[in-house]
Amino acid sequence: MLPFTYALRNLFRDPARLFQTVGGSAVVVLLMMAAVALDDGMDRVLAASGSPRNVILLGKGSEESVERSEVSLEVEAAAGAIPGVASVLGVEAISGEITYQAPIRTASGHESQALMRGVLERALLVHTTVALREGSFPGPDEVMVGHLAHRKLGVSADELGVGQLLYFGDSETRISGIFEAPGTVLESEIWFDRNNLASLSQRDSLSSVTLRLDEGKTDEAELFAFQRNDLELSAIREDRYYEKLGLFYEPIKVMTWVTAALVAAGALFGGLNTLYAAFASRIKEMATLQSIGYTRLALLASLVQESLLATLTGTLVAFVTGYFLLDGRTVPFSIGTFTLILTPSVIAWGLVTGLLLGSVGALPPAIRCLLPSLPKALRSD
Amino acid sequence: MTPFISIQSVTKIFQKGQSLIKPLEDLSLDVPQGEFLSLMGPSGSGKTTLLNLIAGIDRPNSGKIIIDKREVSGLSRAELTRWRARHVGYIFQLYHLVPILSAYENVELPLLLGKLGKAERQERILAALDLVGLADRADHRPAELSGGQEQRVAIARAIVHDPGLLVADEPTGDLDRESADGILKLLGSLADDHGKTIVMVTHDPRAAAAAHRSLHLEKGRFVESPTGHSVSASPSR
Ligand SMILES: Nc1ncnc2c1ncn2[C@@H]1O[C@H](COP(=O)(O)OP(=O)(O)OP(=O)(O)O)[C@@H](O)[C@H]1O
Ligand SMILES: [Mg+2]
């Protein structure tokens, strides 16, 4: 075996090349981590948003989209007949809600599409993850905002602070509170008093009724929707609803991967090219080492060692960059906001990418360099 | 006595595109142990090709090469590599030192293939550097040495593992006269005082004169040397 110092010092033979290999592998690893983190983050928020104990009643035929769904007000009362509806202090966990998307304007004049939900205080019995962080539940002409709603709107957190004003059409609403619902899409929403949102959006029906049922009782809600044919309802378990939404985002994920793969391929070929050049410039030296008695396998090992050193340095750079650039970053998408987290699996994928780049990536240039016959390599210039 | 190097009816053929090149054809040569032999001849006459066959860098298409009682022409590529590591020192015209390693580390390279401990290696390396007169340059990188010094380091590297055979391809081809004389003297003493068998390719008659015997190669065969010296079948010493 060649000494490790040989591989190490070879790295520094050409600082420009080293920079390219380290930089190229850092880019590839970072993209890999970003793609995995995006994928994970989206899955995580969708998985956290739905509870297996909640059932959403929607208008028949609008299972795909709550916004387009219409459910008459009486359903809320009728749903009280479903066996197994959970209740807290005598109040049943049934929440008729209006879901609405429309542009909203902040005090600074910034206008963007907002996810609005009109609820009564009962909603908190159904959406059990929701908790007020600051302020109070909204009354008339008031709203409470999810603590990530500012990311969805694309404004600073200050603009959605308690006491700030929001403009919806001609009417003005005051932010009464800020809530959290850890890891769910709800955190990007703006919650109105239901009657308030009904008049603002000129609706006289609900979008959905969500129920919280006792463990194992969700079938009852489905049975109810079936039996009360007259209400024209369709029941779907909340976790399944978000799962289905997830399928809708598959193409976006594929796009993310394709984009990441394309950029990574570019960086990879750039890196491979530098390795080709770096190794090719040493054909004669490697032939000399072979003439001394080093096997091609020993030389291959040293070359792989060398490239691994470079790509693992790149991986480390990617980890540090990822820590500052990716970790904790919130990414808005159509129905909410998800968070990129450098989970052990993201780190592991990055590491595997770095290792593969250094080992498998070094093989073609190394082999090409070791392939010529020894006499030929010795006379090459 | 059996010769140290015995080349028997060796033919080497290269394929270059469509055509075949036969740099060596039916060549035979015996070299006794401890002889310092020089090979001369015009460019393309097959000198390097022959040297590579002797050094186990390449294999003949036909014929036998026996070195120190071992038939190296029959060894596989991997076996040849192992054989070279123990029995051959190769000296190149352009030294071929590894630029990122110090003189000491360059000389250490052949020893890292063996089983010697660090202390033993150090002893051998310093002895080899001392023999070539560069004990004080152990820490220098090749770029910090003159051509003559680089070639001395290369010679130290070629002898540090104590091989019986040294091959040198125009070892003085790139050196000024003074450095060349030093190298030739060194090679001479390696043969005379250390019993090394040396085959040296050279274009320089002065270098050839430093050897015990000189052979002239032309178109893959030994010929009467143009300078009138006869090609002696037996060593001249
Ligand atoms: N690997 C190879 N493939 C094809 N042809 C080769 C190869 N090696 C050598 N030759 C050819 O064999 C012939 C002999 O080459 P060789 O290198 O032995 O000559 P040489 O006597 O050492 O010449 P020089 O004095 O220029 O070094 C030349 O025609 C050369 O082109
Ligand atoms: Mg030659």
XYZ file of C-alpha atoms and ligand atoms in Angstrom:
650
model
C 0.000 0.000 0.000
C 1.054 3.541 -0.686
C 1.295 5.701 2.395
C -1.710 7.822 3.244
C 0.423 10.952 3.094
C 0.860 10.313 -0.613
C -2.896 10.630 -1.180
C -3.109 13.560 1.194
C -0.301 15.538 -0.393
C -1.541 14.783 -3.869
C -4.690 16.654 -2.960
C -2.757 19.852 -2.481
C -0.745 19.474 -5.652
C -3.138 21.698 -7.514
C -5.182 23.933 -5.209
C -7.457 25.074 -8.041
C -8.347 21.483 -8.833
C -8.832 20.664 -5.181
C -11.169 23.624 -4.888
C -13.173 22.365 -7.849
C -13.472 18.819 -6.561
C -14.374 19.903 -3.051
C -16.776 22.544 -4.351
C -18.371 20.222 -6.876
C -18.956 17.485 -4.348
C -20.258 20.012 -1.820
C -22.828 21.176 -4.363
C -23.914 17.634 -5.166
C -24.173 16.645 -1.505
C -25.998 19.835 -0.578
C -28.518 19.327 -3.378
C -29.019 15.750 -2.324
C -29.665 16.851 1.245
C -31.992 19.638 0.097
C -34.000 17.226 -2.044
C -34.291 14.688 0.784
C -35.153 17.432 3.282
C -37.843 18.852 0.979
C -39.294 15.436 0.443
C -39.194 14.640 4.151
C -40.489 18.052 5.169
C -43.509 17.840 2.896
C -44.290 14.302 4.048
C -43.837 15.323 7.653
C -46.212 18.282 7.546
C -48.865 16.295 5.702
C -48.540 13.369 8.085
C -48.752 15.652 11.123
C -51.742 17.573 9.836
C -54.234 14.748 9.814
C -55.449 12.823 12.827
C -56.754 9.260 12.491
C -59.456 10.184 14.994
C -60.833 13.048 12.944
C -63.282 12.725 10.090
C -64.023 15.466 7.600
C -67.520 15.667 6.165
C -67.465 17.249 2.737
C -70.016 17.908 0.056
C -70.396 14.901 -2.195
C -68.143 15.216 -5.215
C -65.705 17.671 -3.615
C -63.555 15.170 -1.774
C -60.484 16.574 -3.507
C -60.968 20.192 -2.562
C -62.413 21.618 0.639
C -62.634 25.062 -0.866
C -65.116 23.994 -3.486
C -67.094 21.899 -1.036
C -70.434 23.059 0.275
C -72.056 21.631 3.347
C -75.302 23.018 4.707
C -75.342 24.485 8.204
C -77.733 21.840 9.509
C -75.081 19.129 9.100
C -73.278 20.476 12.126
C -76.274 19.832 14.314
C -77.142 16.556 12.630
C -73.648 15.227 13.197
C -74.359 15.271 16.915
C -76.282 12.051 16.335
C -73.152 10.162 15.308
C -72.219 7.699 18.051
C -68.742 8.141 19.462
C -68.300 11.881 18.897
C -65.843 13.053 21.480
C -66.877 15.739 23.897
C -65.148 17.963 26.392
C -67.113 19.356 29.322
C -70.327 18.571 27.513
C -69.315 20.316 24.317
C -69.168 17.984 21.324
C -66.063 18.037 19.185
C -67.817 19.042 15.980
C -66.481 21.936 13.975
C -68.267 23.355 10.987
C -65.753 25.428 9.086
C -65.422 27.698 6.127
C -62.232 27.306 4.177
C -61.431 30.131 1.870
C -58.513 31.337 -0.218
C -58.286 34.952 -1.255
C -55.766 37.750 -1.344
C -55.202 39.606 1.875
C -53.343 42.853 2.360
C -51.071 43.735 5.230
C -50.596 47.170 6.733
C -47.570 47.742 4.508
C -49.701 47.181 1.429
C -48.292 43.759 0.587
C -51.023 41.608 -0.907
C -50.929 37.848 -1.314
C -53.073 34.758 -1.339
C -54.015 33.677 2.175
C -55.355 30.429 3.560
C -58.342 31.427 5.662
C -60.475 29.344 7.915
C -63.650 30.504 9.616
C -64.243 28.705 12.890
C -66.021 28.824 16.190
C -64.115 28.265 19.392
C -65.218 24.628 19.292
C -62.695 24.106 16.496
C -60.062 23.813 19.197
C -61.713 20.589 20.383
C -61.236 19.070 16.945
C -57.871 20.535 15.991
C -56.230 19.462 19.198
C -52.746 20.551 18.168
C -53.789 24.181 17.964
C -52.811 26.299 20.940
C -52.713 30.055 21.396
C -49.232 31.336 21.740
C -50.090 34.949 22.242
C -53.274 37.053 22.453
C -56.784 35.730 22.291
C -59.239 33.831 20.140
C -60.727 36.167 17.487
C -64.046 37.915 17.956
C -65.847 39.841 15.213
C -63.502 41.769 12.923
C -60.600 39.922 14.416
C -58.358 37.088 13.270
C -55.757 34.850 14.813
C -52.828 33.871 12.653
C -50.702 30.768 12.577
C -47.155 31.613 13.546
C -45.931 30.618 10.058
C -48.656 32.500 8.164
C -46.189 35.283 7.483
C -44.062 32.804 5.512
C -47.036 31.859 3.387
C -47.866 35.541 2.788
C -44.261 36.416 2.246
C -44.066 39.180 4.822
C -42.060 39.681 7.973
C -43.287 38.133 11.203
C -43.759 41.656 12.635
C -46.438 42.451 10.103
C -48.521 39.629 11.494
C -47.991 40.521 15.136
C -50.822 40.883 17.620
C -52.558 44.256 17.148
C -51.571 44.582 13.487
C -54.258 45.189 10.906
C -55.114 43.106 7.863
C -57.274 44.176 4.940
C -59.601 41.829 3.181
C -61.396 43.619 0.386
C -62.725 46.811 1.974
C -62.892 45.512 5.491
C -60.293 45.801 8.143
C -59.486 43.111 10.703
C -57.265 43.202 13.712
C -54.933 40.374 14.695
C -56.059 39.234 18.110
C -53.744 36.297 18.595
C -51.073 34.013 17.262
C -51.422 30.271 17.433
C -49.248 27.271 16.857
C -50.087 23.766 15.766
C -46.668 22.179 15.670
C -45.693 20.666 12.354
C -49.090 21.013 10.668
C -50.354 23.018 7.704
C -52.708 24.891 10.066
C -49.797 27.042 11.230
C -49.837 28.868 7.902
C -53.524 29.745 8.109
C -55.449 32.801 9.221
C -58.409 31.953 11.384
C -61.512 34.130 11.390
C -64.618 34.086 13.449
C -66.841 31.895 11.292
C -69.762 34.312 10.970
C -67.370 37.057 10.143
C -65.736 35.065 7.315
C -69.167 33.951 6.087
C -70.223 37.523 5.507
C -66.830 38.572 4.141
C -66.863 35.726 1.650
C -70.621 35.996 1.096
C -71.239 32.356 1.854
C -74.250 30.917 3.519
C -72.988 27.355 3.729
C -70.052 25.633 5.392
C -67.102 24.117 3.540
C -66.747 21.154 5.819
C -67.613 19.729 9.177
C -64.797 18.063 11.038
C -65.512 15.708 13.920
C -63.315 14.179 16.507
C -64.390 10.680 17.419
C -63.462 8.286 20.139
C -60.789 5.741 19.297
C -62.024 3.294 16.632
C -65.311 5.116 15.997
C -64.485 6.753 12.691
C -66.564 4.181 10.818
C -69.626 5.679 12.451
C -69.093 8.960 10.645
C -68.792 7.154 7.336
C -71.981 5.245 8.112
C -73.684 8.548 8.926
C -72.701 10.069 5.588
C -74.033 6.964 3.875
C -77.300 6.834 5.779
C -78.054 10.542 5.563
C -78.132 10.432 1.828
C -80.243 13.559 1.880
C -77.373 15.680 3.211
C -75.209 14.735 0.202
C -72.071 14.172 2.272
C -68.898 12.326 1.830
C -66.797 11.350 4.854
C -63.036 10.990 4.830
C -60.684 10.391 7.699
C -58.496 13.441 8.169
C -55.193 11.557 7.965
C -56.324 9.915 4.704
C -57.358 13.290 3.373
C -53.824 14.638 3.821
C -52.353 11.424 2.509
C -54.359 11.952 -0.679
C -53.198 15.546 -0.858
C -49.685 14.168 -0.650
C -50.234 12.192 -3.841
C -51.145 15.435 -5.489
C -47.686 16.764 -4.590
C -45.799 13.746 -5.954
C -45.163 15.404 -9.332
C -43.709 18.416 -7.537
C -41.373 16.128 -5.598
C -40.358 14.403 -8.813
C -39.595 17.804 -10.277
C -37.463 18.635 -7.247
C -35.509 15.434 -7.687
C -35.095 15.923 -11.409
C -33.851 19.472 -10.909
C -31.509 18.399 -8.137
C -30.292 15.495 -10.254
C -29.631 17.721 -13.257
C -27.654 20.299 -11.324
C -25.868 17.517 -9.443
C -25.019 15.776 -12.713
C -23.485 18.991 -13.971
C -21.399 19.374 -10.830
C -20.549 15.685 -10.913
C -19.231 15.785 -14.464
C -17.303 18.914 -13.653
C -15.774 17.121 -10.687
C -15.105 13.955 -12.681
C -13.431 16.017 -15.326
C -11.062 17.587 -12.824
C -10.289 14.122 -11.489
C -9.571 12.897 -15.016
C -7.212 15.782 -15.511
C -5.624 15.351 -12.085
C -5.035 11.635 -12.572
C -4.056 11.861 -16.221
C -1.269 14.285 -15.373
C 0.244 11.574 -13.194
C 0.143 8.610 -15.575
C 3.917 8.496 -15.758
C 4.305 8.796 -12.019
C 1.905 5.938 -11.463
C 3.760 3.901 -14.042
C 6.960 4.591 -12.109
C 5.340 3.389 -8.910
C 4.256 0.259 -10.737
C 7.776 -0.305 -11.983
C 8.928 -0.087 -8.367
C 6.487 -2.854 -7.528
C 3.237 -1.230 -6.500
C 0.247 -3.076 -7.886
C -2.409 -1.340 -9.877
C -4.823 -2.170 -7.101
C -2.628 -0.335 -4.580
C -2.534 2.685 -6.868
C -6.271 2.513 -7.401
C -6.767 2.424 -3.646
C -4.582 5.490 -3.242
C -6.447 7.387 -5.956
C -9.804 6.498 -4.408
C -8.417 7.528 -1.021
C -7.411 10.827 -2.506
C -10.770 11.502 -4.124
C -12.609 10.375 -0.988
C -10.618 12.907 1.008
C -11.763 15.599 -1.392
C -15.401 14.583 -1.583
C -15.698 14.033 2.164
C -14.265 17.488 2.702
C -16.926 18.664 0.265
C -19.499 16.725 2.248
C -18.391 18.470 5.407
C -18.664 21.815 3.655
C -22.152 20.780 2.542
C -23.099 19.864 6.111
C -21.977 23.217 7.450
C -23.621 25.091 4.582
C -26.751 23.001 5.019
C -26.825 23.755 8.705
C -26.906 27.478 8.035
C -28.833 27.431 4.761
C -31.307 24.590 5.091
C -31.838 23.573 8.691
C -34.992 25.140 10.119
C -35.834 26.920 6.889
C -39.563 27.077 6.273
C -40.829 26.526 2.761
C -44.328 27.688 1.831
C -46.346 25.583 -0.579
C -49.958 25.778 -1.716
C -51.640 24.459 1.418
C -49.199 25.419 4.127
C -45.591 25.641 5.098
C -43.134 22.888 5.810
C -39.796 22.988 7.537
C -36.492 21.664 6.280
C -34.727 19.753 9.017
C -31.299 18.152 8.865
C -32.557 14.904 10.311
C -30.193 11.950 10.728
C -31.639 10.526 7.535
C -30.855 13.714 5.594
C -27.312 13.674 6.995
C -26.987 9.982 6.177
C -28.074 10.561 2.592
C -25.538 13.359 2.307
C -22.792 11.157 3.668
C -23.685 8.276 1.367
C -23.674 10.688 -1.564
C -20.235 11.974 -0.575
C -18.882 8.453 -0.185
C -20.291 7.322 -3.523
C -18.937 10.408 -5.262
C -15.471 9.780 -3.885
C -15.355 6.050 -4.501
C -17.512 5.259 -7.518
C -16.819 8.676 -9.018
C -13.059 8.134 -8.855
C -13.161 4.738 -10.517
C -13.602 5.753 -14.169
C -10.798 8.341 -14.141
C -8.548 6.102 -12.061
C -9.094 3.062 -14.232
C -8.595 5.017 -17.408
C -5.364 6.241 -15.958
C -4.130 2.795 -14.924
C -5.258 0.987 -18.046
C -2.394 1.703 -20.475
C 0.325 -0.929 -20.490
C 3.294 -0.170 -18.288
C 5.864 0.386 -21.074
C 3.461 2.713 -22.814
C 2.690 4.649 -19.640
C 6.384 5.010 -18.854
C 7.140 6.573 -22.228
C 4.100 8.857 -22.149
C 4.730 12.540 -21.766
C 28.635 -20.744 -14.214
C 25.071 -19.840 -15.168
C 24.751 -16.236 -16.293
C 22.772 -13.837 -14.089
C 20.728 -12.717 -17.077
C 20.019 -15.166 -19.849
C 17.987 -14.012 -22.828
C 17.155 -16.803 -25.226
C 15.737 -16.163 -28.723
C 13.485 -13.376 -27.546
C 11.084 -11.710 -29.942
C 8.920 -8.747 -29.063
C 6.096 -7.615 -31.281
C 4.024 -4.482 -30.871
C 0.822 -3.848 -32.712
C 0.487 -0.310 -33.896
C -2.864 0.118 -35.596
C -2.854 -2.325 -38.526
C 0.865 -2.931 -38.711
C 3.082 -5.040 -36.506
C 6.380 -3.707 -35.219
C 9.091 -6.153 -34.265
C 11.600 -4.134 -32.224
C 13.381 -7.309 -31.078
C 13.715 -10.454 -33.145
C 15.260 -13.727 -32.045
C 17.610 -11.964 -29.701
C 19.916 -13.806 -27.315
C 22.223 -12.412 -24.651
C 23.987 -13.601 -21.507
C 25.110 -11.269 -18.743
C 27.136 -12.618 -15.815
C 26.521 -11.443 -12.307
C 28.235 -8.196 -11.403
C 28.660 -7.057 -14.957
C 28.043 -3.452 -15.909
C 26.741 -3.713 -19.465
C 25.924 -0.838 -21.729
C 23.530 -0.973 -24.651
C 23.918 1.476 -27.493
C 22.120 1.921 -30.736
C 20.131 4.355 -32.801
C 16.778 5.635 -31.718
C 14.065 3.067 -32.212
C 16.498 0.157 -32.259
C 14.734 -1.535 -29.355
C 16.984 -0.631 -26.421
C 14.214 0.443 -24.074
C 12.118 -2.498 -25.193
C 14.926 -4.898 -24.250
C 15.514 -3.111 -20.960
C 11.830 -3.372 -20.104
C 11.879 -7.097 -20.794
C 14.898 -7.559 -18.539
C 13.276 -5.435 -15.806
C 10.043 -7.415 -15.930
C 8.102 -4.350 -17.061
C 7.038 -6.150 -20.205
C 6.902 -9.724 -21.475
C 8.281 -11.169 -24.732
C 6.062 -12.708 -27.406
C 8.412 -15.626 -27.709
C 11.695 -16.797 -26.225
C 12.837 -17.066 -22.649
C 14.251 -14.610 -20.157
C 15.916 -16.100 -17.107
C 17.180 -13.805 -14.391
C 18.984 -15.139 -11.369
C 17.727 -18.646 -12.167
C 14.122 -17.564 -12.427
C 12.238 -17.597 -15.696
C 10.607 -14.181 -15.588
C 9.180 -14.492 -19.082
C 6.754 -17.042 -17.708
C 5.447 -14.913 -14.859
C 2.005 -13.376 -14.815
C 1.554 -9.656 -14.620
C 0.911 -9.768 -10.881
C 3.855 -12.124 -10.270
C 6.105 -9.820 -12.297
C 5.049 -6.867 -10.160
C 5.966 -8.751 -7.019
C 9.221 -9.934 -8.564
C 10.206 -6.400 -9.570
C 9.555 -5.154 -6.066
C 12.270 -7.441 -4.721
C 14.786 -7.945 -7.480
C 14.947 -4.889 -9.734
C 15.907 -1.274 -9.465
C 14.930 0.891 -12.433
C 16.704 4.167 -13.145
C 15.104 6.524 -15.652
C 16.542 9.237 -17.825
C 14.288 11.835 -16.227
C 14.612 10.399 -12.696
C 10.857 10.007 -12.228
C 10.932 11.035 -8.612
C 7.587 11.689 -6.981
C 7.568 15.482 -6.710
C 5.411 15.690 -3.609
C 7.663 13.417 -1.598
C 10.994 14.309 -0.038
C 14.187 12.556 -1.088
C 13.850 10.395 1.998
C 10.256 9.480 1.208
C 11.071 8.752 -2.413
C 13.790 6.355 -1.372
C 11.415 4.789 1.119
C 8.894 3.794 -1.569
C 10.359 0.356 -2.427
C 10.774 -0.470 1.264
C 7.106 0.155 1.986
C 6.391 -2.908 -0.117
C 8.407 -5.074 2.249
C 8.024 -5.971 5.862
C 10.690 -3.784 7.444
C 9.875 -1.737 10.515
C 10.261 1.989 10.599
C 13.671 1.990 12.273
C 15.086 -0.565 9.867
C 13.738 1.374 6.956
C 15.334 4.545 8.224
C 18.677 2.831 8.561
C 18.512 1.547 4.991
C 17.306 4.825 3.525
C 20.041 6.812 5.205
C 22.622 4.257 4.106
C 21.394 4.465 0.504
C 21.361 8.263 0.564
C 24.816 8.201 2.087
C 26.068 5.896 -0.643
C 24.929 8.341 -3.328
C 26.367 11.237 -1.318
C 23.114 12.931 -0.418
C 22.655 12.133 3.258
C 22.292 15.844 3.945
C 19.486 16.278 1.424
C 17.048 13.761 2.872
C 14.367 16.361 3.561
C 14.572 18.089 0.221
C 11.886 17.768 -2.376
C 12.949 16.898 -5.935
C 12.271 20.462 -7.071
C 14.914 21.632 -4.608
C 17.604 19.384 -6.079
C 19.790 19.634 -9.186
C 19.367 17.128 -11.990
C 22.448 15.225 -10.907
C 21.199 15.126 -7.323
C 17.771 13.983 -8.448
C 19.363 11.137 -10.358
C 21.352 10.211 -7.270
C 18.153 10.061 -5.246
C 16.662 7.914 -8.013
C 19.661 5.595 -7.740
C 19.270 5.448 -3.971
C 15.647 4.519 -4.535
C 16.715 1.832 -7.013
C 19.169 0.202 -4.616
C 17.584 0.703 -1.207
C 15.844 -2.665 -1.213
C 19.084 -4.310 -2.315
C 18.023 -5.786 -5.658
C 20.504 -7.872 -7.647
C 19.636 -6.167 -10.908
C 19.760 -2.523 -11.883
C 18.507 -1.279 -15.214
C 19.081 2.271 -16.342
C 17.630 3.956 -19.411
C 19.948 6.775 -20.462
C 20.635 7.729 -16.854
C 23.023 10.488 -17.890
C 21.038 11.633 -20.930
C 19.813 14.759 -19.246
C 22.882 15.669 -17.227
C 25.907 17.851 -17.745
C 29.235 16.119 -18.159
C 30.350 16.519 -14.573
C 27.137 15.168 -13.055
C 27.118 12.395 -15.655
C 30.614 11.326 -14.680
C 29.558 11.182 -11.046
C 26.567 8.996 -11.870
C 28.689 6.675 -14.033
C 31.264 6.334 -11.310
C 28.508 5.510 -8.871
C 27.054 2.847 -11.178
C 30.532 1.413 -11.709
C 31.103 1.072 -7.996
C 27.668 -0.494 -7.522
C 28.768 -3.224 -9.922
C 32.345 -3.537 -8.715
C 31.913 -3.090 -4.964
C 28.352 -4.254 -4.424
C 28.034 -6.986 -7.004
C 25.050 -5.474 -8.781
C 24.391 -6.547 -12.328
C 23.708 -3.403 -14.325
C 22.256 -2.982 -17.790
C 22.439 0.591 -18.985
C 21.093 2.062 -22.194
C 23.000 5.070 -23.427
C 23.637 7.202 -26.469
C 26.818 8.576 -25.030
C 30.055 6.745 -25.941
C 31.693 8.191 -22.805
C 29.007 6.522 -20.717
C 29.413 3.303 -22.652
C 33.118 3.421 -21.991
C 32.449 3.432 -18.263
C 30.783 0.040 -18.566
C 32.571 -3.290 -18.555
C 31.136 -4.243 -21.893
C 29.198 -2.449 -24.558
C 26.731 -3.902 -27.034
C 25.299 -2.271 -30.094
C 21.702 -2.821 -31.033
C 20.332 -2.096 -34.475
C 16.882 -2.980 -35.729
C 16.444 -5.434 -32.922
C 19.731 -7.311 -33.369
C 23.218 -6.977 -31.971
C 25.693 -5.787 -34.540
C 29.409 -5.109 -34.736
C 29.734 -1.725 -33.172
C 30.263 1.016 -35.769
C 33.245 2.276 -33.851
C 35.064 -0.935 -34.650
C 34.926 -2.635 -31.259
C 33.855 -6.184 -31.666
C 30.826 -7.428 -29.857
C 32.327 -9.843 -27.480
C 30.323 -12.875 -26.685
C 32.013 -13.182 -23.343
C 32.328 -10.401 -20.838
C 35.424 -8.340 -21.104
C 36.376 -8.518 -17.502
N 4.250 0.164 -26.480
C 4.605 0.248 -27.757
N 3.677 0.135 -28.719
C 4.012 0.209 -30.016
N 5.256 0.373 -30.449
C 6.230 0.483 -29.539
C 5.952 0.431 -28.153
N 7.123 0.562 -27.492
C 8.064 0.687 -28.421
N 7.549 0.636 -29.671
C 8.293 0.720 -30.934
O 9.338 -0.210 -30.863
C 10.483 0.329 -31.457
C 11.629 0.289 -30.442
O 11.370 1.220 -29.426
P 12.337 1.458 -28.217
O 11.683 2.401 -27.299
O 12.762 0.171 -27.673
O 13.555 2.187 -28.928
P 14.852 2.789 -28.269
O 15.995 2.079 -28.834
O 14.738 2.805 -26.800
O 14.813 4.272 -28.827
P 15.286 5.628 -28.128
O 16.765 5.663 -28.232
O 14.650 6.681 -28.943
O 14.788 5.584 -26.734
C 10.154 1.705 -31.935
O 9.833 1.648 -33.299
C 8.943 2.057 -31.127
O 8.120 2.935 -31.842
Mg 14.546 4.291 -25.311
